[in-house]
């Protein structure tokens, strides 16, 4: 257990941001030390809420000088504990929420320059007011912040057409552990002047430095959107439909979500206001979104063409296009309630995996067998972003089981499912990151050459080991 | 000047690839030591042409053990000398051309796995045979290789819609200087398992390791293409037209090239077979390409809509849509002959710059003044990828000047133009890289924090300094 931070050092940190923005009272700091799902709970002697990049710089400089661990935090919505201090009470939380200026929107260059603490929803709305979109869309967008999104390389449902946030980011401002500021806020699509420093920090979960601002890409707002809900017999049918949709719509295919019936069933039973969009249940569903740069008619035409081809080829058993904006919203509300709908059924063991798109059906067959072997009667339910090969593959406890007894199987279940992922050259963390949750597994199972390189990066850029210790690497 | 490599060491290197693939005769090695434009000419005691990743691994291991500098080389088409040995005769060339297997095309996952030595054109054709496209398109595509494209983070005309080759790359196989192989050939759109190692090597110009294979993205082939040639009075008009085109076509806008009349004038005079697509000259031209996932009619409709809006708003003075495939090809042939057309007019001083798209007109005004100040009478001609903010901004010698006298102004001209670029937070190497040509300027003018980070990366991953010394950093 690391030693507690000396009072005099805490005072020096607090002086940088001023008394109103240095929280030391346990009642005030607790919310920064626990995640909203209650999976991780830590302790911190001090939460710093800097108001400028210069203050972040002074904080990190002092941290390096005094060997004080710093845990950067955005909207505290991460799912793997990457944003939380440990239980030692020796880690200071650096909350970026006050860096919340949208510095510039440049419509001609198609960019927005925003500080780390800007809430994603606010950024999306600022773009929409200008007739543009910022396509990153997450369940947590009402509270997650763009700095955290970048640190975690956030994904979501629109990656299919627009890429991960890594792909949406043109430039960064980063404070290094020494306090030096890397100012790379360029609005350029093309820049081959040396090594790609930006992508060192995107996805690094705050272990190499603190992102304080970013230049992000904006896109023209679609002129038409069409949403469809299909019922299908098998994942193979869904894969075949995905091929049809890709060929027909190309970049206009902005979402292709695969959902198992059980997940929908839980959502219909436990989340008020949901209803099944089809006449009766089907084993699998696809939620498809088409966004047309041309017109509403064009979007509808494409969706109808894909639906017709799916019916004709016997892939789609039932399906409907959203007839109104209200229906579109209802489809997405159902999709988004799948996460919360698991809780009333008891404990569940979760996986955030990706495999090559072609291997998704095989993954599902083999993972289902793996789950059954670890816990006969466990109820697999999965949903996710089929177009990215990314599924949230979860197992709910058998009815009537004790939650704790089921959760004791977490490591064994993870291992069994992830073994299937690894055999298919997939990823055990497609979009949620490593954080605290998957660090041990990463270190154990990634190729030693890759782990050694990551360790060398960490040692090179954070030699004092002050940046978010115990996370990622 | 480094010491020559001992004969016994050369023999040991040659033994790894076998006598047929180790070239030592000066007549055979010369072509690997000189670039086709004749700008750089070096000397090498040995060219190694390995036939497998394992051989590359043994070569780099031996190089590290013996401290022997290695210069990786693809199709030898680079424009900044990054692929060439220096004049000391102590650097071994590692030519990747025999690693030329297309290992796999996975249509469902939308990927191709190809070795470093696959020629870009061959990769493009392999994709087309499957009804897909690999969108990277370069003037040198008939001879450049995918490994070199990745090492240079190649760009080209289609970046607007599809991104640089960095964005097209999902996974890499890399041999590290130690001989260790980083196998990260994953076919995943989403993978957040640790630091982004892939992007360390993409764009690193072979200074950190040797890329031996890659997983690259494929896209559905467009169902319709339309090409238009517009004449305009000013770059401001072109920028306004670009805004119209982006709003109308979004991702279907696959090229938007800006060309100054003087460049076209040279091409009409010096390259046989070219003709101006318009009735008479205009100060500026835009070559626009629309690629529709829907149909040929849709592509035509979009192009006509953009043209009509451009005329209505008084931005377009003259314009024509390609009426046939032959005409489309003629437009692009004219565009591509702009490079070669400079030579008959004497020496020219070149720049490969990017600035934020919104600042292109201002860049042109200020850079023109800077050129005139350095050399009154120098003839600015520029062309490039307006949608990416990337221009090839060149200055041809005043008529009648001595070539050598003009070229003596190269450093002063570069400095003057690049000062304008830097004032606009642009890039002095948008797509050609740093290589030998711009290394000194990079080290002098990039922010010291960035340079220090790059040096630390180099020292961390190539401590013996054997990888392509004297390039990039």
Coordinates of N, CA, C and O in Angstrom, one line a residue, chain B residues 132-269:
Chain B
X132 N -14.9 -5.1 -55.1 CA -14.6 -4.2 -54.0 C -13.6 -3.2 -54.6 O -13.0 -3.3 -55.6
X133 N -13.3 -2.1 -53.8 CA -12.2 -1.3 -54.1 C -11.3 -1.1 -52.9 O -11.7 -1.2 -51.7
X134 N -10.0 -1.0 -53.2 CA -9.0 -0.5 -52.2 C -8.7 0.9 -52.6 O -8.1 1.1 -53.7
X135 N -9.1 1.9 -51.9 CA -9.2 3.3 -52.4 C -7.9 4.0 -52.6 O -8.0 5.1 -53.2
X136 N -6.8 3.6 -52.0 CA -5.6 4.3 -52.1 C -5.2 4.4 -53.6 O -5.1 3.4 -54.3
X137 N -5.0 5.6 -54.1 CA -4.7 5.9 -55.5 C -3.6 6.9 -55.6 O -3.7 8.0 -55.1
X138 N -2.5 6.5 -56.2 CA -1.3 7.4 -56.3 C -0.8 7.4 -57.7 O -1.0 6.4 -58.5
X139 N -0.1 8.4 -58.1 CA 0.5 8.5 -59.4 C 1.4 7.3 -59.7 O 1.5 6.8 -60.8
X140 N 2.1 6.9 -58.6 CA 3.1 5.8 -58.7 C 2.6 4.4 -58.5 O 3.3 3.5 -58.2
X141 N 1.2 4.3 -58.6 CA 0.7 3.0 -58.1 C 1.1 1.8 -58.9 O 1.0 0.7 -58.4
X142 N 1.6 2.0 -60.1 CA 2.1 0.9 -60.9 C 3.4 0.3 -60.4 O 3.8 -0.8 -60.7
X143 N 4.1 1.0 -59.5 CA 5.4 0.5 -59.0 C 5.5 0.6 -57.5 O 6.3 -0.2 -56.9
X144 N 4.8 1.5 -56.8 CA 5.0 1.6 -55.4 C 4.4 0.4 -54.7 O 3.5 -0.3 -55.2
X145 N 4.9 0.1 -53.5 CA 4.4 -1.1 -52.8 C 3.7 -0.8 -51.5 O 4.0 0.3 -50.9
X146 N 2.9 -1.7 -51.1 CA 2.0 -1.4 -49.9 C 2.8 -1.2 -48.6 O 2.4 -0.3 -47.8
X147 N 3.9 -1.8 -48.5 CA 4.8 -1.6 -47.3 C 5.3 -0.2 -47.3 O 5.3 0.5 -46.2
X148 N 5.8 0.3 -48.4 CA 6.3 1.6 -48.5 C 5.1 2.6 -48.3 O 5.3 3.7 -47.7
X149 N 4.0 2.3 -48.9 CA 2.8 3.2 -48.7 C 2.5 3.4 -47.2 O 2.2 4.5 -46.7
X150 N 2.6 2.3 -46.5 CA 2.3 2.3 -45.0 C 3.4 3.1 -44.3 O 3.1 3.9 -43.4
X151 N 4.6 2.8 -44.6 CA 5.8 3.4 -44.0 C 5.7 4.9 -44.2 O 6.1 5.7 -43.3
X152 N 5.2 5.4 -45.3 CA 5.1 6.8 -45.6 C 3.7 7.4 -45.3 O 3.5 8.6 -45.5
X153 N 2.8 6.6 -44.8 CA 1.4 7.0 -44.6 C 0.9 7.8 -45.8 O 0.5 8.9 -45.8
X154 N 0.9 7.0 -47.0 CA 0.5 7.7 -48.2 C -0.9 8.2 -48.2 O -1.8 7.8 -47.5
X155 N -1.1 9.2 -49.1 CA -2.3 10.0 -49.1 C -3.0 9.8 -50.5 O -3.6 8.8 -50.8
X156 N -2.9 10.9 -51.3 CA -3.4 10.8 -52.7 C -4.8 11.5 -52.7 O -5.2 12.2 -51.8
X157 N -5.4 11.3 -53.9 CA -6.6 12.1 -54.2 C -7.9 11.6 -53.5 O -8.9 12.3 -53.4
X158 N -7.9 10.4 -53.0 CA -9.1 9.8 -52.4 C -9.2 9.9 -50.9 O -10.1 9.4 -50.3
X159 N -8.3 10.6 -50.3 CA -8.2 10.8 -48.8 C -9.5 11.4 -48.3 O -10.1 11.1 -47.3
X160 N -10.0 12.4 -49.1 CA -11.2 13.1 -48.8 C -12.3 12.2 -48.3 O -13.0 12.5 -47.3
X161 N -12.5 11.1 -49.0 CA -13.6 10.2 -48.7 C -13.2 9.0 -47.9 O -13.9 8.5 -47.0
X162 N -11.9 8.5 -48.1 CA -11.5 7.3 -47.5 C -10.4 7.4 -46.5 O -10.1 6.4 -45.8
X163 N -9.8 8.5 -46.4 CA -8.7 8.7 -45.4 C -7.3 8.3 -46.0 O -7.2 7.8 -47.1
X164 N -6.3 8.6 -45.2 CA -4.9 8.2 -45.6 C -4.8 6.7 -45.4 O -5.7 6.0 -44.8
X165 N -3.7 6.1 -45.8 CA -3.5 4.7 -45.7 C -3.5 4.3 -44.2 O -3.9 3.2 -43.9
X166 N -3.1 5.2 -43.3 CA -3.3 4.9 -41.9 C -4.7 4.5 -41.5 O -4.9 3.6 -40.7
X167 N -5.7 5.2 -42.1 CA -7.1 5.0 -41.8 C -7.6 3.7 -42.5 O -8.6 3.1 -42.1
X168 N -6.9 3.2 -43.5 CA -7.3 2.0 -44.2 C -6.6 0.8 -43.6 O -6.9 -0.3 -44.1
X169 N -5.8 0.9 -42.7 CA -5.0 -0.2 -42.1 C -5.6 -0.6 -40.8 O -5.7 0.1 -39.8
X170 N -6.0 -1.9 -40.7 CA -6.5 -2.4 -39.5 C -5.5 -3.2 -38.6 O -5.6 -3.3 -37.4
X171 N -4.5 -3.8 -39.3 CA -3.5 -4.6 -38.5 C -2.2 -4.6 -39.3 O -2.1 -4.4 -40.5
X172 N -1.1 -4.9 -38.5 CA 0.2 -5.0 -39.1 C 1.0 -6.2 -38.6 O 0.8 -6.7 -37.5
X173 N 1.9 -6.6 -39.4 CA 3.0 -7.5 -39.0 C 4.2 -6.7 -39.1 O 4.5 -6.2 -40.2
X174 N 5.0 -6.6 -38.0 CA 6.2 -5.7 -38.1 C 7.4 -6.5 -37.5 O 7.2 -7.2 -36.4
X175 N 8.5 -6.4 -38.1 CA 9.8 -7.0 -37.5 C 10.5 -5.8 -36.8 O 10.7 -4.8 -37.4
X176 N 10.7 -6.0 -35.5 CA 11.4 -5.0 -34.8 C 12.9 -5.1 -35.0 O 13.4 -6.1 -35.4
X177 N 13.6 -4.0 -34.6 CA 15.1 -4.1 -34.8 C 15.8 -5.3 -34.2 O 16.8 -5.7 -34.6
X178 N 15.2 -5.7 -33.1 CA 15.8 -6.9 -32.4 C 15.6 -8.2 -33.2 O 16.1 -9.2 -32.9
X179 N 14.7 -8.2 -34.2 CA 14.3 -9.4 -34.9 C 13.0 -10.0 -34.4 O 12.4 -10.9 -35.0
X180 N 12.5 -9.5 -33.3 CA 11.2 -9.9 -32.8 C 10.1 -9.5 -33.8 O 10.2 -8.5 -34.4
X181 N 9.1 -10.4 -33.9 CA 8.0 -10.1 -34.8 C 6.8 -9.7 -34.0 O 6.3 -10.4 -33.1
X182 N 6.3 -8.5 -34.3 CA 5.0 -8.1 -33.7 C 3.9 -8.5 -34.6 O 3.7 -8.0 -35.7
X183 N 3.1 -9.5 -34.2 CA 2.0 -10.0 -35.0 C 0.7 -9.4 -34.6 O 0.1 -9.9 -33.6
X184 N 0.3 -8.4 -35.3 CA -0.9 -7.7 -35.0 C -1.8 -7.6 -36.2 O -2.4 -6.6 -36.5
X185 N -1.9 -8.8 -36.9 CA -2.7 -8.8 -38.2 C -4.1 -9.1 -37.9 O -4.7 -10.0 -38.4
X186 N -4.8 -8.2 -37.1 CA -6.2 -8.4 -36.8 C -7.1 -7.7 -37.7 O -6.8 -6.6 -38.2
X187 N -8.2 -8.3 -38.0 CA -9.2 -7.8 -39.0 C -10.3 -7.0 -38.2 O -11.5 -7.3 -38.5
X188 N -9.9 -6.2 -37.3 CA -11.0 -5.6 -36.4 C -11.1 -4.1 -36.6 O -10.1 -3.4 -36.6
X189 N -12.4 -3.7 -36.6 CA -12.6 -2.2 -36.6 C -12.5 -1.7 -35.2 O -12.3 -0.5 -35.1
X190 N -12.7 -2.5 -34.2 CA -12.7 -2.0 -32.9 C -11.8 -2.9 -32.1 O -12.0 -4.1 -32.0
X191 N -10.8 -2.3 -31.4 CA -9.9 -3.1 -30.6 C -9.2 -2.2 -29.6 O -8.3 -1.5 -30.0
X192 N -9.6 -2.2 -28.4 CA -9.1 -1.3 -27.4 C -8.3 -2.0 -26.3 O -8.5 -1.9 -25.1
X193 N -7.3 -2.8 -26.8 CA -6.5 -3.6 -25.9 C -5.1 -3.0 -25.8 O -4.2 -3.5 -26.4
X194 N -5.0 -1.9 -25.1 CA -3.7 -1.3 -24.9 C -3.3 -0.2 -25.9 O -4.2 0.2 -26.7
X195 N -2.1 0.2 -25.8 CA -1.6 1.3 -26.6 C -1.7 0.9 -28.1 O -1.6 -0.2 -28.5
X196 N -1.8 2.0 -28.9 CA -2.0 1.8 -30.4 C -0.6 1.6 -31.0 O 0.1 2.6 -31.4
X197 N -0.1 0.4 -31.0 CA 1.2 0.1 -31.6 C 1.3 0.3 -33.1 O 2.3 0.7 -33.6
X198 N 0.2 -0.1 -33.7 CA 0.2 0.0 -35.2 C 0.6 1.4 -35.7 O 1.4 1.5 -36.6
X199 N 0.0 2.4 -35.2 CA 0.2 3.7 -35.7 C 1.6 4.3 -35.4 O 2.0 5.4 -35.9
X200 N 2.4 3.6 -34.5 CA 3.8 3.9 -34.3 C 4.6 3.7 -35.6 O 5.5 4.4 -35.9
X201 N 4.2 2.6 -36.3 CA 5.0 2.2 -37.5 C 4.4 2.8 -38.8 O 5.2 3.0 -39.7
X202 N 3.1 3.0 -38.9 CA 2.6 3.7 -40.0 C 3.1 5.1 -40.1 O 2.9 5.9 -39.1
X203 N 3.8 5.5 -41.1 CA 4.3 6.9 -41.2 C 5.7 7.0 -40.6 O 6.2 8.1 -40.6
X204 N 6.3 6.0 -40.0 CA 7.6 6.1 -39.4 C 8.7 5.9 -40.3 O 9.9 6.0 -39.9
X205 N 8.4 5.7 -41.6 CA 9.4 5.7 -42.7 C 10.5 4.7 -42.4 O 11.7 4.9 -42.7
X206 N 10.2 3.5 -41.8 CA 11.1 2.5 -41.6 C 12.2 2.8 -40.5 O 13.2 2.1 -40.5
X207 N 11.9 3.8 -39.7 CA 13.0 4.1 -38.7 C 12.8 3.4 -37.4 O 13.6 3.5 -36.5
X208 N 11.6 2.7 -37.2 CA 11.4 1.9 -35.9 C 11.3 0.4 -36.1 O 11.3 -0.3 -35.2
X209 N 11.2 0.0 -37.4 CA 11.0 -1.4 -37.6 C 10.6 -1.6 -39.1 O 10.5 -0.6 -39.8
X210 N 10.4 -2.8 -39.5 CA 10.0 -3.1 -40.9 C 8.7 -3.7 -41.0 O 8.4 -4.8 -40.4
X211 N 7.8 -3.1 -41.6 CA 6.4 -3.6 -41.9 C 6.5 -4.7 -42.9 O 7.1 -4.5 -44.0
X212 N 6.1 -5.9 -42.6 CA 6.2 -7.1 -43.5 C 4.8 -7.5 -44.1 O 4.7 -8.1 -45.1
X213 N 3.7 -7.1 -43.4 CA 2.4 -7.4 -43.9 C 1.4 -6.6 -43.2 O 1.7 -6.0 -42.2
X214 N 0.2 -6.5 -43.8 CA -0.9 -5.6 -43.3 C -2.2 -6.1 -43.6 O -2.4 -6.8 -44.6
X215 N -3.2 -5.8 -42.7 CA -4.6 -6.0 -43.0 C -5.2 -4.7 -43.4 O -5.0 -3.7 -42.6
X216 N -5.8 -4.6 -44.6 CA -6.3 -3.4 -45.1 C -7.8 -3.4 -45.4 O -8.3 -4.5 -45.6
X217 N -8.4 -2.3 -45.3 CA -9.9 -2.3 -45.5 C -10.3 -2.3 -47.0 O -9.7 -1.6 -47.8
X218 N -11.3 -3.0 -47.3 CA -11.9 -2.9 -48.7 C -13.3 -2.2 -48.6 O -13.9 -2.3 -47.5
X219 N -13.7 -1.6 -49.7 CA -15.0 -0.9 -49.7 C -15.8 -1.4 -50.9 O -15.2 -1.9 -51.9
X220 N -17.1 -1.3 -50.8 CA -17.9 -1.7 -52.0 C -17.6 -0.8 -53.2 O -17.3 0.4 -53.0
X221 N -17.5 -1.4 -54.3 CA -17.2 -0.6 -55.5 C -18.4 0.3 -55.8 O -19.6 -0.1 -55.7
X222 N -18.1 1.6 -56.1 CA -19.2 2.5 -56.5 C -20.0 2.0 -57.7 O -19.4 1.4 -58.6
X223 N -21.3 2.2 -57.7 CA -22.1 1.8 -58.9 C -22.1 2.9 -60.0 O -22.5 2.6 -61.1
X224 N -21.7 4.1 -59.6 CA -21.6 5.1 -60.6 C -20.6 6.1 -60.2 O -20.3 6.4 -59.1
X225 N -19.9 6.6 -61.3 CA -18.9 7.7 -61.1 C -19.1 8.8 -62.0 O -19.4 8.6 -63.2
X226 N -18.9 10.0 -61.6 CA -19.1 11.2 -62.5 C -17.9 12.1 -62.2 O -17.5 12.3 -61.1
X227 N -17.3 12.6 -63.3 CA -16.1 13.5 -63.1 C -16.5 14.8 -63.8 O -17.1 14.8 -64.9
X228 N -16.1 15.9 -63.1 CA -16.4 17.2 -63.7 C -15.2 18.0 -63.7 O -14.3 17.9 -62.8
X229 N -15.1 18.9 -64.7 CA -13.9 19.9 -64.8 C -14.6 21.3 -64.8 O -15.3 21.6 -65.6
X230 N -14.2 22.1 -63.7 CA -14.8 23.4 -63.6 C -13.7 24.4 -63.8 O -12.5 24.2 -63.4
X231 N -14.0 25.6 -64.4 CA -13.1 26.7 -64.4 C -13.6 27.8 -63.5 O -14.8 28.1 -63.5
X232 N -12.7 28.4 -62.7 CA -13.1 29.4 -61.7 C -12.2 30.6 -61.7 O -11.0 30.4 -62.1
X233 N -12.6 31.7 -61.1 CA -11.8 32.9 -61.1 C -10.8 32.9 -60.0 O -9.7 33.3 -60.1
X234 N -11.2 32.3 -58.8 CA -10.3 32.5 -57.6 C -10.4 31.2 -56.8 O -11.4 30.5 -56.8
X235 N -9.4 31.0 -55.9 CA -9.4 30.0 -54.9 C -10.6 30.1 -53.9 O -11.2 29.2 -53.5
X236 N -11.0 31.4 -53.7 CA -12.2 31.6 -52.8 C -13.4 31.0 -53.5 O -14.3 30.4 -52.8
X237 N -13.6 31.2 -54.8 CA -14.7 30.6 -55.5 C -14.6 29.0 -55.3 O -15.6 28.4 -55.2
X238 N -13.4 28.5 -55.5 CA -13.3 27.0 -55.4 C -13.6 26.5 -54.0 O -14.3 25.5 -53.8
X239 N -13.3 27.3 -53.0 CA -13.6 26.9 -51.6 C -15.1 27.0 -51.4 O -15.7 26.1 -50.8
X240 N -15.8 28.0 -52.0 CA -17.3 28.0 -51.8 C -17.9 26.9 -52.6 O -18.9 26.3 -52.1
X241 N -17.3 26.5 -53.7 CA -17.9 25.4 -54.5 C -17.6 24.1 -53.7 O -18.5 23.2 -53.7
X242 N -16.5 24.0 -53.0 CA -16.2 22.8 -52.2 C -17.3 22.6 -51.1 O -17.7 21.5 -50.8
X243 N -17.7 23.8 -50.5 CA -18.7 23.7 -49.5 C -20.0 23.2 -50.0 O -20.7 22.4 -49.4
X244 N -20.4 23.7 -51.2 CA -21.6 23.2 -51.9 C -21.5 21.7 -52.1 O -22.4 21.0 -51.9
X245 N -20.4 21.3 -52.7 CA -20.2 19.9 -53.0 C -20.2 19.0 -51.8 O -20.8 17.9 -51.8
X246 N -19.6 19.4 -50.7 CA -19.6 18.6 -49.5 C -21.1 18.5 -49.0 O -21.5 17.4 -48.6
X247 N -21.8 19.6 -49.0 CA -23.2 19.6 -48.4 C -24.0 18.7 -49.3 O -24.9 18.0 -48.8
X248 N -23.8 18.7 -50.6 CA -24.7 17.9 -51.5 C -24.3 16.5 -51.5 O -25.2 15.6 -51.6
X249 N -23.0 16.2 -51.6 CA -22.6 14.8 -51.8 C -22.1 14.1 -50.6 O -22.0 12.8 -50.6
X250 N -21.6 14.8 -49.6 CA -21.1 14.1 -48.4 C -20.0 13.1 -48.8 O -19.1 13.4 -49.5
X251 N -20.1 11.9 -48.3 CA -19.1 10.9 -48.5 C -19.0 10.4 -50.0 O -18.1 9.7 -50.4
X252 N -20.0 10.8 -50.8 CA -19.9 10.5 -52.3 C -18.9 11.4 -53.0 O -18.6 11.2 -54.2
X253 N -18.5 12.5 -52.3 CA -17.5 13.4 -52.9 C -16.1 12.7 -52.7 O -15.5 12.8 -51.7
X254 N -15.6 12.1 -53.8 CA -14.4 11.3 -53.6 C -13.1 12.0 -54.1 O -12.0 11.5 -53.8
X255 N -13.3 13.1 -54.8 CA -12.1 13.9 -55.1 C -12.5 15.3 -55.4 O -13.6 15.6 -56.0
X256 N -11.7 16.3 -54.9 CA -11.9 17.7 -55.2 C -10.5 18.3 -55.3 O -9.9 18.8 -54.4
X257 N -10.0 18.3 -56.5 CA -8.7 18.8 -56.8 C -8.7 20.2 -57.3 O -9.5 20.6 -58.2
X258 N -7.8 21.0 -56.7 CA -7.7 22.4 -57.2 C -6.4 22.5 -58.0 O -5.4 22.0 -57.7
X259 N -6.5 23.2 -59.2 CA -5.4 23.3 -60.1 C -5.3 24.7 -60.6 O -6.3 25.3 -61.1
X260 N -4.1 25.3 -60.6 CA -3.9 26.6 -61.1 C -3.7 26.5 -62.6 O -3.1 25.6 -63.1
X261 N -4.1 27.6 -63.3 CA -4.0 27.5 -64.8 C -2.6 27.3 -65.3 O -2.4 26.5 -66.2
X262 N -1.6 27.9 -64.6 CA -0.3 27.8 -65.2 C 0.2 26.3 -65.2 O 0.9 25.9 -66.2
X263 N -0.2 25.5 -64.2 CA 0.1 24.1 -64.2 C -0.5 23.4 -65.5 O 0.2 22.6 -66.1
X264 N -1.7 23.7 -65.7 CA -2.4 23.1 -66.9 C -1.8 23.6 -68.2 O -1.5 22.8 -69.1
X265 N -1.4 24.9 -68.2 CA -0.8 25.4 -69.4 C 0.5 24.7 -69.7 O 0.7 24.3 -70.9
X266 N 1.4 24.4 -68.7 CA 2.6 23.6 -68.9 C 2.2 22.3 -69.5 O 2.9 21.8 -70.4
X267 N 1.2 21.6 -68.9 CA 0.8 20.3 -69.3 C 0.3 20.2 -70.8 O 0.6 19.3 -71.5
X268 N -0.4 21.3 -71.1 CA -0.9 21.4 -72.5 C 0.2 21.6 -73.5 O 0.2 21.0 -74.6
X269 N 1.2 22.3 -73.1 CA 2.3 22.6 -74.0 C 3.3 21.5 -74.1 O 3.9 21.3 -75.2

